Amino acid sequence: MDNKLMQDIVSGSLILSAIKLRNKISFTSWWDHFSAIVSAIPAVGGTLSVEIQSVRDSAADYQAYEFFRKFTCFICELGELTDTQRKEFVSEVEKVAKDASGNVIMGLVDRLDNINKERILANLVIAKGQNAISIEDFFRLSSMLERIPYVDLAKLELYNQDFYDDEGDSELLFATGALQQSVIDADTGNKYVLSKLGRKLLRFGLGLKVEDMQTIGTKVAKIEWDNMSDLKPISKEEIENIIERQ
């Protein structure tokens, strides 16, 4: 399918509050939802009925087919946004990204490696549309979502408090910016906690509870006297010699 037509479908559907999820999308029923979306877009729907059917039937158009599968899941989740909120979101996207909204959203949707991430991306759009987050944070969180494996998104909630997971997700999540180091401990290992952006992704993207913010800064694990047991004590004579030299 021509990229310009794909862009028209994306940009046209972004500003239509009439597009809502009427029933649950399944792996087999998503095409019916997509066909309804296209039909609702003025100046696009009527001319595309034959072409979108060819996408469905052609193995050569698998890339377009897969994109529209993910896009359908994404766009149908935006039902609670009003026309005004949608238009303001599109305007801000184009202003900050300096590109057509259709191109920008196409890229964001297409780069996500799991269809379930599309719902999280939709939640971030809603949060921006309702001014719960800034447009800059929307792009930052979208990038973070792209880089975190879907299986590790469920681990984010564990980092409401100081935590370390020896399965390896701690370092990975830290590298994406979702975590910040909270405890430095040479004995038991460092610990991590949600960063400011990680907290926003958990709250606005995943819709999970975010605990009260911990004191900002990195703590060093307390040194116990047991850790000092191998040090030789200073004798009284050595102390007197030090004082005398001073």
Tab-separated table of C-alpha atoms in Angstrom:
chain	number	residue	atom	x	y	z
A	1	MET	CA	0.000	0.000	0.000
A	2	ASP	CA	1.219	3.520	-0.773
A	3	ASN	CA	2.760	5.268	2.233
A	4	LYS	CA	0.771	8.422	1.556
A	5	LEU	CA	-2.503	6.494	1.853
A	6	MET	CA	-1.290	4.896	5.090
A	7	GLN	CA	-0.434	8.338	6.429
A	8	ASP	CA	-3.887	9.635	5.455
A	9	ILE	CA	-5.555	6.784	7.337
A	10	VAL	CA	-3.490	7.430	10.452
A	11	SER	CA	-3.835	11.218	10.497
A	12	GLY	CA	-7.520	11.071	9.564
A	13	SER	CA	-8.435	8.582	12.283
A	14	LEU	CA	-6.471	10.434	14.977
A	15	ILE	CA	-8.956	13.326	15.004
A	16	LEU	CA	-12.162	11.255	14.859
A	17	SER	CA	-13.742	10.760	18.278
A	18	ALA	CA	-16.397	8.634	16.549
A	19	ILE	CA	-13.852	5.796	16.354
A	20	LYS	CA	-14.352	3.785	19.516
A	21	LEU	CA	-13.921	0.221	20.631
A	22	ARG	CA	-17.388	-1.291	20.261
A	23	ASN	CA	-16.398	-4.773	21.367
A	24	LYS	CA	-13.194	-6.506	22.353
A	25	ILE	CA	-10.621	-6.846	19.580
A	26	SER	CA	-9.365	-10.387	19.090
A	27	PHE	CA	-6.637	-11.756	16.857
A	28	THR	CA	-9.307	-12.748	14.317
A	29	SER	CA	-11.763	-9.837	14.486
A	30	TRP	CA	-9.419	-6.851	14.235
A	31	TRP	CA	-9.931	-6.494	10.476
A	32	ASP	CA	-13.635	-5.706	10.944
A	33	HIS	CA	-12.668	-2.894	13.317
A	34	PHE	CA	-10.091	-1.587	10.860
A	35	SER	CA	-12.586	-1.601	7.974
A	36	ALA	CA	-15.022	0.405	10.111
A	37	ILE	CA	-12.277	2.919	10.932
A	38	VAL	CA	-11.362	3.465	7.284
A	39	SER	CA	-15.001	3.822	6.273
A	40	ALA	CA	-15.461	6.595	8.865
A	41	ILE	CA	-12.657	8.778	7.474
A	42	PRO	CA	-13.982	11.416	5.041
A	43	ALA	CA	-12.327	11.492	1.612
A	44	VAL	CA	-10.427	8.291	2.347
A	45	GLY	CA	-12.773	5.460	3.223
A	46	GLY	CA	-14.723	5.197	-0.015
A	47	THR	CA	-11.643	5.107	-2.242
A	48	LEU	CA	-9.803	2.467	-0.237
A	49	SER	CA	-12.305	-0.378	0.016
A	50	VAL	CA	-10.711	-2.358	-2.805
A	51	GLU	CA	-7.118	-1.561	-1.859
A	52	ILE	CA	-7.397	-2.513	1.812
A	53	GLN	CA	-8.973	-5.800	0.786
A	54	SER	CA	-5.933	-6.472	-1.394
A	55	VAL	CA	-3.706	-5.860	1.640
A	56	ARG	CA	-5.592	-8.517	3.525
A	57	ASP	CA	-5.281	-11.044	0.701
A	58	SER	CA	-1.706	-10.367	-0.392
A	59	ALA	CA	1.300	-11.934	1.309
A	60	ALA	CA	3.447	-9.242	-0.319
A	61	ASP	CA	1.696	-6.591	1.786
A	62	TYR	CA	2.404	-8.373	5.077
A	63	GLN	CA	4.210	-5.315	6.469
A	64	ALA	CA	1.187	-3.085	5.851
A	65	TYR	CA	-1.122	-5.812	7.165
A	66	GLU	CA	0.860	-6.118	10.399
A	67	PHE	CA	1.038	-2.347	10.835
A	68	PHE	CA	-2.737	-1.956	10.501
A	69	ARG	CA	-3.276	-4.787	12.985
A	70	LYS	CA	-1.257	-2.883	15.585
A	71	PHE	CA	-2.721	0.488	14.605
A	72	THR	CA	-6.282	-0.801	14.997
A	73	CYS	CA	-5.523	-1.903	18.544
A	74	PHE	CA	-3.993	1.515	19.267
A	75	ILE	CA	-6.612	3.820	17.733
A	76	CYS	CA	-9.633	2.012	19.181
A	77	GLU	CA	-8.353	2.687	22.702
A	78	LEU	CA	-8.584	6.482	22.288
A	79	GLY	CA	-12.370	6.635	22.552
A	80	GLU	CA	-12.461	8.814	25.671
A	81	LEU	CA	-10.611	11.699	23.997
A	82	THR	CA	-12.787	14.494	22.634
A	83	ASP	CA	-12.404	16.020	19.174
A	84	THR	CA	-10.785	19.088	20.743
A	85	GLN	CA	-8.276	17.031	22.731
A	86	ARG	CA	-7.370	15.016	19.651
A	87	LYS	CA	-6.786	18.104	17.508
A	88	GLU	CA	-4.666	19.728	20.220
A	89	PHE	CA	-2.604	16.539	20.540
A	90	VAL	CA	-2.033	16.360	16.782
A	91	SER	CA	-1.053	20.046	16.713
A	92	GLU	CA	1.490	19.605	19.530
A	93	VAL	CA	2.967	16.485	17.935
A	94	GLU	CA	3.546	18.316	14.656
A	95	LYS	CA	4.966	21.378	16.410
A	96	VAL	CA	7.495	19.438	18.502
A	97	ALA	CA	8.364	16.697	16.003
A	98	LYS	CA	8.373	19.094	13.024
A	99	ASP	CA	6.695	16.424	10.908
A	100	ALA	CA	3.193	15.393	9.863
A	101	SER	CA	1.308	13.705	12.699
A	102	GLY	CA	0.492	10.739	10.464
A	103	ASN	CA	4.191	10.041	9.880
A	104	VAL	CA	5.093	10.457	13.551
A	105	ILE	CA	2.358	8.187	14.908
A	106	MET	CA	2.975	5.630	12.154
A	107	GLY	CA	6.572	5.378	13.351
A	108	LEU	CA	5.644	5.094	17.031
A	109	VAL	CA	3.047	2.391	16.389
A	110	ASP	CA	5.167	0.419	13.952
A	111	ARG	CA	8.295	0.274	16.133
A	112	LEU	CA	6.532	-1.365	19.073
A	113	ASP	CA	7.397	-5.064	19.050
A	114	ASN	CA	4.306	-6.360	20.847
A	115	ILE	CA	0.681	-5.557	20.033
A	116	ASN	CA	-0.125	-5.253	23.749
A	117	LYS	CA	2.233	-2.277	23.929
A	118	GLU	CA	-0.165	-0.423	21.612
A	119	ARG	CA	-2.671	-0.108	24.449
A	120	ILE	CA	0.029	1.375	26.658
A	121	LEU	CA	0.934	3.859	23.913
A	122	ALA	CA	-2.743	4.776	23.640
A	123	ASN	CA	-2.829	5.411	27.399
A	124	LEU	CA	0.089	7.832	26.997
A	125	VAL	CA	-1.787	9.663	24.229
A	126	ILE	CA	-4.811	9.951	26.510
A	127	ALA	CA	-2.620	11.254	29.344
A	128	LYS	CA	-1.189	13.915	27.031
A	129	GLY	CA	-4.607	14.753	25.591
A	130	GLN	CA	-5.860	15.340	29.141
A	131	ASN	CA	-2.712	17.345	30.004
A	132	ALA	CA	-1.564	14.898	32.664
A	133	ILE	CA	1.881	14.794	31.011
A	134	SER	CA	3.767	17.169	28.710
A	135	ILE	CA	4.280	16.535	25.011
A	136	GLU	CA	8.016	16.157	25.702
A	137	ASP	CA	7.328	13.446	28.290
A	138	PHE	CA	4.991	11.754	25.824
A	139	PHE	CA	7.863	11.296	23.388
A	140	ARG	CA	10.293	10.279	26.145
A	141	LEU	CA	7.888	7.687	27.530
A	142	SER	CA	7.092	6.386	24.047
A	143	SER	CA	10.802	5.847	23.439
A	144	MET	CA	11.156	4.118	26.797
A	145	LEU	CA	8.195	1.862	26.017
A	146	GLU	CA	9.806	0.876	22.731
A	147	ARG	CA	13.070	-0.189	24.412
A	148	ILE	CA	11.628	-2.197	27.322
A	149	PRO	CA	10.812	-5.846	26.506
A	150	TYR	CA	7.115	-6.499	27.024
A	151	VAL	CA	7.824	-9.245	29.575
A	152	ASP	CA	9.736	-6.763	31.749
A	153	LEU	CA	7.000	-4.117	31.858
A	154	ALA	CA	5.276	-6.202	34.523
A	155	LYS	CA	8.430	-5.928	36.662
A	156	LEU	CA	8.231	-2.135	36.915
A	157	GLU	CA	5.812	-2.243	39.842
A	158	LEU	CA	8.439	-4.052	41.949
A	159	TYR	CA	10.593	-0.926	41.855
A	160	ASN	CA	8.160	1.245	43.780
A	161	GLN	CA	10.621	0.456	46.587
A	162	ASP	CA	14.356	-0.243	46.603
A	163	PHE	CA	14.749	-3.533	44.730
A	164	TYR	CA	17.140	-5.665	42.720
A	165	ASP	CA	16.204	-8.598	40.499
A	166	ASP	CA	19.000	-11.064	39.789
A	167	GLU	CA	17.213	-12.205	36.614
A	168	GLY	CA	18.803	-9.255	34.819
A	169	ASP	CA	15.891	-6.891	34.297
A	170	SER	CA	17.233	-4.368	36.843
A	171	GLU	CA	20.203	-3.403	34.669
A	172	LEU	CA	18.099	-3.409	31.497
A	173	LEU	CA	15.390	-1.167	32.967
A	174	PHE	CA	18.066	1.116	34.402
A	175	ALA	CA	19.592	1.494	30.923
A	176	THR	CA	16.234	2.656	29.501
A	177	GLY	CA	15.894	5.412	32.104
A	178	ALA	CA	12.944	3.768	33.883
A	179	LEU	CA	15.013	3.226	37.050
A	180	GLN	CA	17.548	5.146	39.068
A	181	GLN	CA	20.125	3.706	41.434
A	182	SER	CA	18.945	4.009	45.021
A	183	VAL	CA	21.394	1.953	47.122
A	184	ILE	CA	25.082	1.246	46.557
A	185	ASP	CA	26.079	-1.896	48.397
A	186	ALA	CA	29.301	-3.738	47.626
A	187	ASP	CA	28.239	-6.743	49.708
A	188	THR	CA	24.693	-7.608	48.657
A	189	GLY	CA	24.518	-5.680	45.377
A	190	ASN	CA	23.120	-2.316	44.306
A	191	LYS	CA	19.392	-1.599	44.365
A	192	TYR	CA	17.165	0.466	42.103
A	193	VAL	CA	13.933	2.435	42.324
A	194	LEU	CA	11.632	4.009	39.731
A	195	SER	CA	12.903	7.220	38.170
A	196	LYS	CA	10.546	10.146	37.581
A	197	LEU	CA	9.902	8.932	34.032
A	198	GLY	CA	9.549	5.339	35.233
A	199	ARG	CA	6.882	6.453	37.692
A	200	LYS	CA	4.996	8.224	34.898
A	201	LEU	CA	5.167	5.146	32.667
A	202	LEU	CA	3.839	2.981	35.494
A	203	ARG	CA	1.005	5.371	36.335
A	204	PHE	CA	-0.102	6.769	32.982
A	205	GLY	CA	0.988	3.962	30.672
A	206	LEU	CA	0.269	0.827	32.668
A	207	GLY	CA	-2.376	2.336	34.961
A	208	LEU	CA	-0.728	0.903	38.080
A	209	LYS	CA	-0.356	2.424	41.533
A	210	VAL	CA	2.700	4.556	42.156
A	211	GLU	CA	3.984	4.773	45.718
A	212	ASP	CA	4.994	8.062	47.331
A	213	MET	CA	8.284	9.377	46.016
A	214	GLN	CA	11.307	8.327	48.033
A	215	THR	CA	13.931	10.829	49.122
A	216	ILE	CA	15.930	11.817	46.053
A	217	GLY	CA	19.530	10.649	46.037
A	218	THR	CA	21.600	7.502	46.210
A	219	LYS	CA	22.208	5.877	49.570
A	220	VAL	CA	25.344	4.002	50.536
A	221	ALA	CA	24.697	0.834	52.494
A	222	LYS	CA	25.467	1.219	56.216
A	223	ILE	CA	28.920	-0.033	57.250
A	224	GLU	CA	28.576	-2.423	60.153
A	225	TRP	CA	31.358	-2.933	62.695
A	226	ASP	CA	31.479	-6.579	61.611
A	227	ASN	CA	32.840	-5.383	58.276
A	228	MET	CA	35.727	-3.745	60.103
A	229	SER	CA	36.753	-6.802	62.142
A	230	ASP	CA	39.771	-7.539	59.975
A	231	LEU	CA	41.344	-4.133	60.669
A	232	LYS	CA	44.165	-3.977	63.231
A	233	PRO	CA	43.318	-1.658	66.175
A	234	ILE	CA	45.610	1.316	66.926
A	235	SER	CA	47.543	0.891	70.177
A	236	LYS	CA	47.763	3.501	72.937
A	237	GLU	CA	51.481	4.001	72.189
A	238	GLU	CA	50.765	4.691	68.502
A	239	ILE	CA	48.151	7.288	69.434
A	240	GLU	CA	50.582	9.011	71.838
A	241	ASN	CA	53.272	9.060	69.120
A	242	ILE	CA	50.865	10.666	66.653
A	243	ILE	CA	49.932	13.350	69.206
A	244	GLU	CA	53.560	13.977	70.048
A	245	ARG	CA	54.493	14.431	66.361
A	246	GLN	CA	51.684	16.904	65.906
